[in-house]
Short mmCIF file of C-alpha atoms in Angstrom, two decimals:
data_model
loop_
_atom_site.label_atom_id
_atom_site.label_comp_id
_atom_site.label_asym_id
_atom_site.label_seq_id
_atom_site.Cartn_x
_atom_site.Cartn_y
_atom_site.Cartn_z
CA PRO Z 3 -46.73 -4.34 -66.31
CA TYR Z 4 -45.12 -1.84 -68.11
CA LEU Z 5 -43.67 1.55 -67.23
CA PHE Z 6 -44.12 4.33 -69.94
CA VAL Z 7 -41.78 7.14 -70.55
CA ASP Z 8 -41.96 10.26 -72.44
CA ILE Z 9 -38.46 11.99 -73.47
CA ASN Z 10 -38.95 15.78 -74.20
CA TYR Z 11 -36.33 17.36 -76.46
CA TYR Z 12 -35.17 21.29 -76.52
CA ASP Z 13 -33.74 23.32 -79.23
CA THR Z 14 -30.91 25.50 -78.63
CA SER Z 15 -32.95 28.49 -77.52
CA VAL Z 16 -34.59 26.68 -74.97
CA ASN Z 17 -32.74 25.17 -72.19
CA PRO Z 18 -34.76 24.85 -68.97
CA THR Z 19 -32.05 23.03 -67.22
CA GLY Z 20 -29.02 24.82 -67.80
CA VAL Z 21 -27.13 21.89 -68.87
CA PRO Z 22 -26.63 21.07 -72.67
CA VAL Z 23 -26.41 17.31 -72.86
CA GLU Z 24 -24.54 17.47 -76.27
CA SER Z 25 -21.62 19.09 -74.19
CA TRP Z 26 -21.43 15.64 -72.14
CA LEU Z 27 -21.50 13.34 -75.01
CA SER Z 28 -18.71 15.29 -76.69
CA LEU Z 29 -16.31 14.35 -73.57
CA ALA Z 30 -16.38 10.75 -74.21
CA SER Z 31 -17.71 9.89 -77.91
CA ASP Z 32 -18.14 11.48 -81.28
CA LYS Z 33 -21.63 10.34 -81.56
CA SER Z 34 -24.77 12.56 -81.62
CA ILE Z 35 -27.25 12.44 -78.78
CA GLY Z 36 -29.56 10.70 -81.47
CA ASP Z 37 -27.20 7.83 -81.59
CA TYR Z 38 -27.43 6.84 -77.76
CA TYR Z 39 -30.07 4.30 -76.52
CA PRO Z 40 -32.35 5.38 -73.67
CA ALA Z 41 -32.39 3.38 -70.91
CA ILE Z 42 -33.52 3.26 -67.19
CA LEU Z 43 -31.84 2.59 -63.54
CA VAL Z 44 -33.96 1.55 -60.69
CA THR Z 45 -32.86 1.17 -56.98
CA ASP Z 46 -35.28 -0.63 -54.77
CA GLY Z 47 -35.69 -0.19 -51.04
CA ASN Z 48 -33.19 -2.99 -50.13
CA GLY Z 49 -30.36 -0.75 -52.42
CA SER Z 50 -30.09 -3.49 -55.28
CA SER Z 51 -29.89 -1.53 -58.57
CA PHE Z 52 -30.85 -2.82 -61.73
CA ALA Z 53 -30.65 -0.97 -65.50
CA ARG Z 54 -32.63 -1.94 -68.68
CA LEU Z 55 -32.63 -0.31 -72.30
CA LEU Z 56 -36.34 1.26 -72.96
CA THR Z 57 -38.18 -0.35 -75.67
CA ASN Z 58 -39.62 2.20 -78.55
CA THR Z 59 -43.45 2.17 -78.23
CA SER Z 60 -43.75 2.81 -82.00
CA THR Z 61 -41.51 -0.07 -82.98
CA ASN Z 62 -41.73 -2.46 -80.11
CA THR Z 63 -38.09 -2.75 -80.34
CA VAL Z 64 -35.11 -1.54 -78.73
CA THR Z 65 -33.57 1.50 -80.57
CA THR Z 66 -31.58 4.69 -80.20
CA LEU Z 67 -33.54 8.16 -79.84
CA ARG Z 68 -33.15 8.62 -83.66
CA VAL Z 69 -33.75 6.19 -86.48
CA GLY Z 70 -32.71 7.20 -89.87
CA ASN Z 71 -34.53 10.76 -89.66
CA VAL Z 72 -36.84 10.00 -87.27
CA TRP Z 73 -36.58 11.10 -83.54
CA TYR Z 74 -38.80 9.00 -81.11
CA SER Z 75 -39.83 10.35 -77.68
CA ALA Z 76 -42.06 7.49 -76.25
CA PHE Z 77 -40.67 4.34 -74.73
CA LYS Z 78 -41.67 1.82 -72.12
CA VAL Z 79 -39.87 -0.73 -69.94
CA LYS Z 80 -41.54 -4.26 -68.61
CA PHE Z 81 -41.84 -4.41 -65.25
CA PHE Z 82 -44.07 -7.29 -64.40
CA SER Z 83 -45.25 -10.28 -66.59
CA ASP Z 84 -47.53 -9.48 -69.32
CA GLY Z 85 -48.78 -12.83 -70.38
CA THR Z 86 -46.33 -13.38 -72.95
CA THR Z 87 -43.58 -16.25 -73.36
CA PRO Z 88 -40.29 -14.55 -72.53
CA PRO Z 89 -37.59 -14.82 -75.13
CA ILE Z 90 -34.32 -16.99 -74.29
CA LEU Z 91 -32.53 -14.45 -72.12
CA PRO Z 92 -28.67 -13.76 -71.67
CA VAL Z 93 -27.37 -15.33 -68.57
CA GLY Z 94 -27.74 -12.72 -65.69
CA GLN Z 95 -30.50 -10.85 -67.19
CA SER Z 96 -34.31 -10.99 -66.65
CA ASP Z 97 -37.38 -9.93 -68.42
CA THR Z 98 -39.25 -8.72 -65.40
CA PHE Z 99 -37.81 -6.50 -62.70
CA PRO Z 100 -35.89 -8.81 -60.27
CA GLY Z 101 -35.59 -6.36 -57.34
CA GLU Z 102 -38.09 -5.63 -54.68
CA ASP Z 103 -41.52 -5.24 -56.52
CA SER Z 104 -44.25 -5.86 -53.89
CA VAL Z 105 -47.34 -3.25 -53.60
CA GLY Z 106 -45.86 -0.50 -51.45
CA ALA Z 107 -42.46 -0.66 -52.63
CA ASN Z 108 -40.61 2.39 -53.19
CA LEU Z 109 -38.36 2.78 -56.15
CA LYS Z 110 -35.70 5.43 -57.24
CA VAL Z 111 -35.93 6.01 -60.96
CA THR Z 112 -33.29 7.38 -63.21
CA LEU Z 113 -33.22 7.80 -66.89
CA PHE Z 114 -29.99 8.04 -68.70
CA LEU Z 115 -28.14 7.82 -72.30
CA ILE Z 116 -25.87 4.82 -73.19
CA ASP Z 117 -24.03 4.32 -76.42
CA LYS Z 118 -24.10 0.68 -76.18
CA LYS Z 119 -26.83 -2.11 -77.25
CA SER Z 120 -26.17 -3.97 -74.23
CA PHE Z 121 -28.37 -5.23 -71.03
CA GLU Z 122 -31.49 -5.21 -73.30
CA TYR Z 123 -33.12 -7.07 -70.33
CA TRP Z 124 -32.91 -6.14 -66.35
CA THR Z 125 -29.22 -6.38 -65.36
CA GLY Z 126 -27.46 -6.00 -62.24
CA VAL Z 127 -25.64 -2.51 -62.42
CA ASP Z 128 -22.18 -4.16 -60.86
CA LYS Z 129 -22.17 -6.56 -63.85
CA GLN Z 130 -22.11 -4.23 -67.20
CA ILE Z 131 -22.44 -0.70 -66.44
CA THR Z 132 -19.49 1.48 -65.46
CA VAL Z 133 -19.62 5.61 -64.66
CA ALA Z 134 -17.82 6.12 -68.23
CA ASP Z 135 -20.34 4.38 -70.25
CA TYR Z 136 -23.69 6.55 -69.52
CA PHE Z 137 -25.04 9.73 -69.24
CA PRO Z 138 -28.05 10.97 -66.71
CA ILE Z 139 -30.74 12.79 -68.17
CA PRO Z 140 -30.50 16.11 -65.92
CA THR Z 141 -34.49 16.24 -65.03
CA SER Z 142 -34.76 12.58 -64.24
CA ILE Z 143 -32.46 11.59 -61.67
CA ALA Z 144 -33.63 9.77 -58.65
CA MET Z 145 -37.19 10.21 -59.38
CA THR Z 146 -39.72 8.17 -56.88
CA ALA Z 147 -41.98 5.63 -58.17
CA GLU Z 148 -44.25 3.47 -55.89
CA ILE Z 149 -45.71 0.40 -56.71
CA ASN Z 150 -49.52 0.74 -55.87
CA SER Z 151 -50.94 -2.53 -57.73
CA THR Z 152 -49.68 -5.62 -59.49
CA TYR Z 153 -52.08 -7.30 -61.83
CA THR Z 154 -52.48 -10.95 -63.18
CA PRO Z 155 -51.87 -11.09 -66.76
CA ILE Z 156 -55.32 -11.45 -68.55
CA LYS Z 157 -56.36 -12.08 -72.29
CA ILE Z 158 -59.14 -11.41 -74.08
CA VAL Z 159 -60.01 -14.26 -76.20
CA ASP Z 160 -63.18 -13.54 -78.03
CA PHE Z 161 -66.11 -11.28 -77.75
CA THR Z 162 -69.50 -11.15 -79.63
CA PHE Z 163 -73.02 -9.55 -79.14
CA LEU Z 164 -75.89 -11.85 -78.05
CA SER Z 165 -79.61 -10.09 -77.97
CA SER Z 166 -78.72 -7.22 -75.16
CA TYR Z 167 -75.14 -7.89 -74.16
CA PHE Z 168 -71.81 -8.47 -75.01
CA GLN Z 169 -70.16 -12.17 -74.27
CA VAL Z 170 -66.58 -11.69 -73.66
CA ARG Z 171 -64.32 -14.78 -73.23
CA ILE Z 172 -61.40 -14.23 -71.26
CA SER Z 173 -58.27 -16.16 -69.93
CA PHE Z 174 -55.41 -15.84 -67.21
CA PRO Z 175 -52.33 -17.44 -69.16
CA ASN Z 176 -50.22 -17.39 -65.95
CA GLY Z 177 -52.61 -18.74 -63.44
CA ASN Z 178 -55.91 -17.18 -62.05
CA PRO Z 179 -55.51 -14.09 -60.08
CA PRO Z 180 -56.14 -14.03 -56.20
CA ALA Z 181 -59.82 -13.45 -55.48
CA GLY Z 182 -60.74 -9.84 -55.30
CA GLU Z 183 -58.50 -8.63 -58.08
CA LYS Z 184 -60.05 -6.08 -60.09
CA TYR Z 185 -60.18 -5.23 -63.68
CA THR Z 186 -62.43 -2.94 -65.97
CA PHE Z 187 -63.56 -3.43 -69.46
CA ARG Z 188 -64.35 -1.03 -72.20
CA ILE Z 189 -66.21 -1.91 -75.63
CA SER Z 190 -65.96 1.00 -77.72
CA GLY Z 191 -65.95 2.05 -81.41
CA SER Z 192 -68.92 2.96 -84.04
CA GLY Z 193 -70.63 4.97 -81.63
CA PHE Z 194 -70.78 2.42 -78.68
CA LEU Z 195 -69.29 2.58 -75.38
CA ALA Z 196 -70.05 0.09 -72.73
CA ILE Z 197 -68.06 -0.12 -69.46
CA TYR Z 198 -68.02 -3.13 -67.10
CA ASP Z 199 -66.20 -3.64 -63.70
CA TYR Z 200 -65.11 -7.08 -63.07
CA GLU Z 201 -63.60 -8.53 -60.00
CA TYR Z 202 -62.57 -12.10 -59.96
CA LYS Z 203 -64.46 -14.21 -57.30
CA GLY Z 204 -62.15 -17.26 -57.41
CA ALA Z 205 -64.88 -19.43 -59.02
CA GLY Z 206 -62.80 -19.69 -62.35
CA ILE Z 207 -65.80 -18.30 -64.50
CA LEU Z 208 -64.21 -17.03 -67.76
CA ILE Z 209 -66.96 -15.80 -69.71
CA LEU Z 210 -68.65 -12.45 -68.81
CA ASN Z 211 -71.84 -10.90 -69.87
CA ILE Z 212 -71.38 -7.09 -70.57
CA PRO Z 213 -74.52 -4.95 -70.66
CA LEU Z 214 -74.76 -2.90 -74.28
CA GLY Z 215 -74.19 0.02 -72.32
CA THR Z 216 -76.18 3.42 -72.80
CA THR Z 217 -73.93 4.96 -75.39
CA HIS Z 218 -74.66 3.25 -78.77
CA PRO Z 219 -76.29 4.28 -82.24
CA ASP Z 220 -79.74 3.49 -83.08
CA LEU Z 221 -80.04 -0.12 -84.02
CA PRO Z 222 -83.26 -0.61 -86.45
CA PRO Z 223 -84.40 -4.12 -86.95
CA GLY Z 224 -82.07 -6.35 -89.05
CA THR Z 225 -78.42 -7.41 -89.25
CA HIS Z 226 -75.51 -4.74 -88.76
CA THR Z 227 -71.94 -5.13 -88.26
CA TYR Z 228 -69.53 -2.70 -86.65
CA TYR Z 229 -65.70 -2.83 -86.00
CA LEU Z 230 -65.18 -2.67 -82.14
CA THR Z 231 -62.56 -2.70 -79.55
CA CYS Z 232 -62.71 -4.71 -76.31
CA SER Z 233 -60.15 -3.60 -73.81
CA VAL Z 234 -59.21 -4.43 -70.28
CA TYR Z 235 -57.22 -2.55 -67.68
CA GLY Z 236 -56.21 -3.31 -64.35
CA VAL Z 237 -57.57 -1.23 -61.37
CA SER Z 238 -55.43 0.14 -58.64
CA SER Z 239 -55.58 0.02 -55.00
CA SER Z 240 -57.23 3.76 -55.23
CA GLY Z 241 -59.89 2.33 -57.44
CA GLU Z 242 -58.61 4.12 -60.58
CA ALA Z 243 -58.12 2.26 -64.23
CA GLY Z 244 -54.21 1.50 -64.63
CA VAL Z 245 -52.50 0.72 -67.99
CA GLN Z 246 -54.08 -1.09 -70.57
CA LEU Z 247 -53.63 -4.72 -70.11
CA ASP Z 248 -54.66 -6.52 -73.50
CA SER Z 249 -57.26 -5.51 -76.12
CA LEU Z 250 -58.91 -7.12 -79.11
CA SER Z 251 -60.72 -5.27 -82.39
CA LYS Z 252 -63.03 -7.05 -84.82
CA ASN Z 253 -66.10 -6.85 -86.56
CA VAL Z 254 -69.24 -7.60 -84.49
CA THR Z 255 -72.62 -8.47 -85.97
CA PHE Z 256 -75.91 -7.29 -84.35
CA ASP Z 257 -79.17 -9.47 -85.48
CA ILE Z 258 -81.70 -7.28 -84.26
CA PRO Z 259 -85.26 -8.52 -84.04
CA ASP Z 260 -88.51 -6.59 -85.17
CA SER Z 261 -89.25 -5.73 -81.63
CA GLY Z 262 -85.95 -4.17 -80.88
CA ILE Z 263 -83.01 -4.77 -78.53
CA ILE Z 264 -84.34 -6.71 -75.29
CA SER Z 265 -83.28 -4.28 -72.67
#
């Protein structure tokens, strides 16, 4: 659902682009680069362009590059629904990308800086942006991004351990995915690692039985508690795991009989 963005900074002795951004800013503003908001401009294959401020992945809010004395470099922007309830949006703005976003669509992406906290959500560029308001980041102009998968939002409701497998309860808050949509689950922590590939068959079954996996600590008879994390990722059309869609961490209790785990 998200595009993740890393922004690199260079000191005055390293200038790989030959274009000092601070000299641009001084033409139109007395602010420092740290006082600017990072933003993204996306043009779809139909020529429609939309912009949105980036979200700071550390604070999960819209911030400038520098907050106090802390500089941030990791940001994200939502393209598709992530299953959460969107806020009440300003007129003309959208929480998900309003342009062409089907699988196979090619997007042109430009990162830029702007000194105004406007269009916190996707906005048509003809409505709120003028050339004098923003400055493109030199190495991030008209990059190509192809949409190779879309995922139906999925939530991990709970997971527990039963005899020799993990039972994971899931839900699809925005409705069930189409048959054939694929996800991969990972249960990890405290020496455990279980990986399970799941394909939705259209039957509406929302309880998964995931084998313990070959990587785990020795579990002698008795009751043991471990802190584990269950995560789910979308699987792209090429079979690769995409971004994490949801996760749940909790203490999981293992009741091991005298005979050991049933394999």
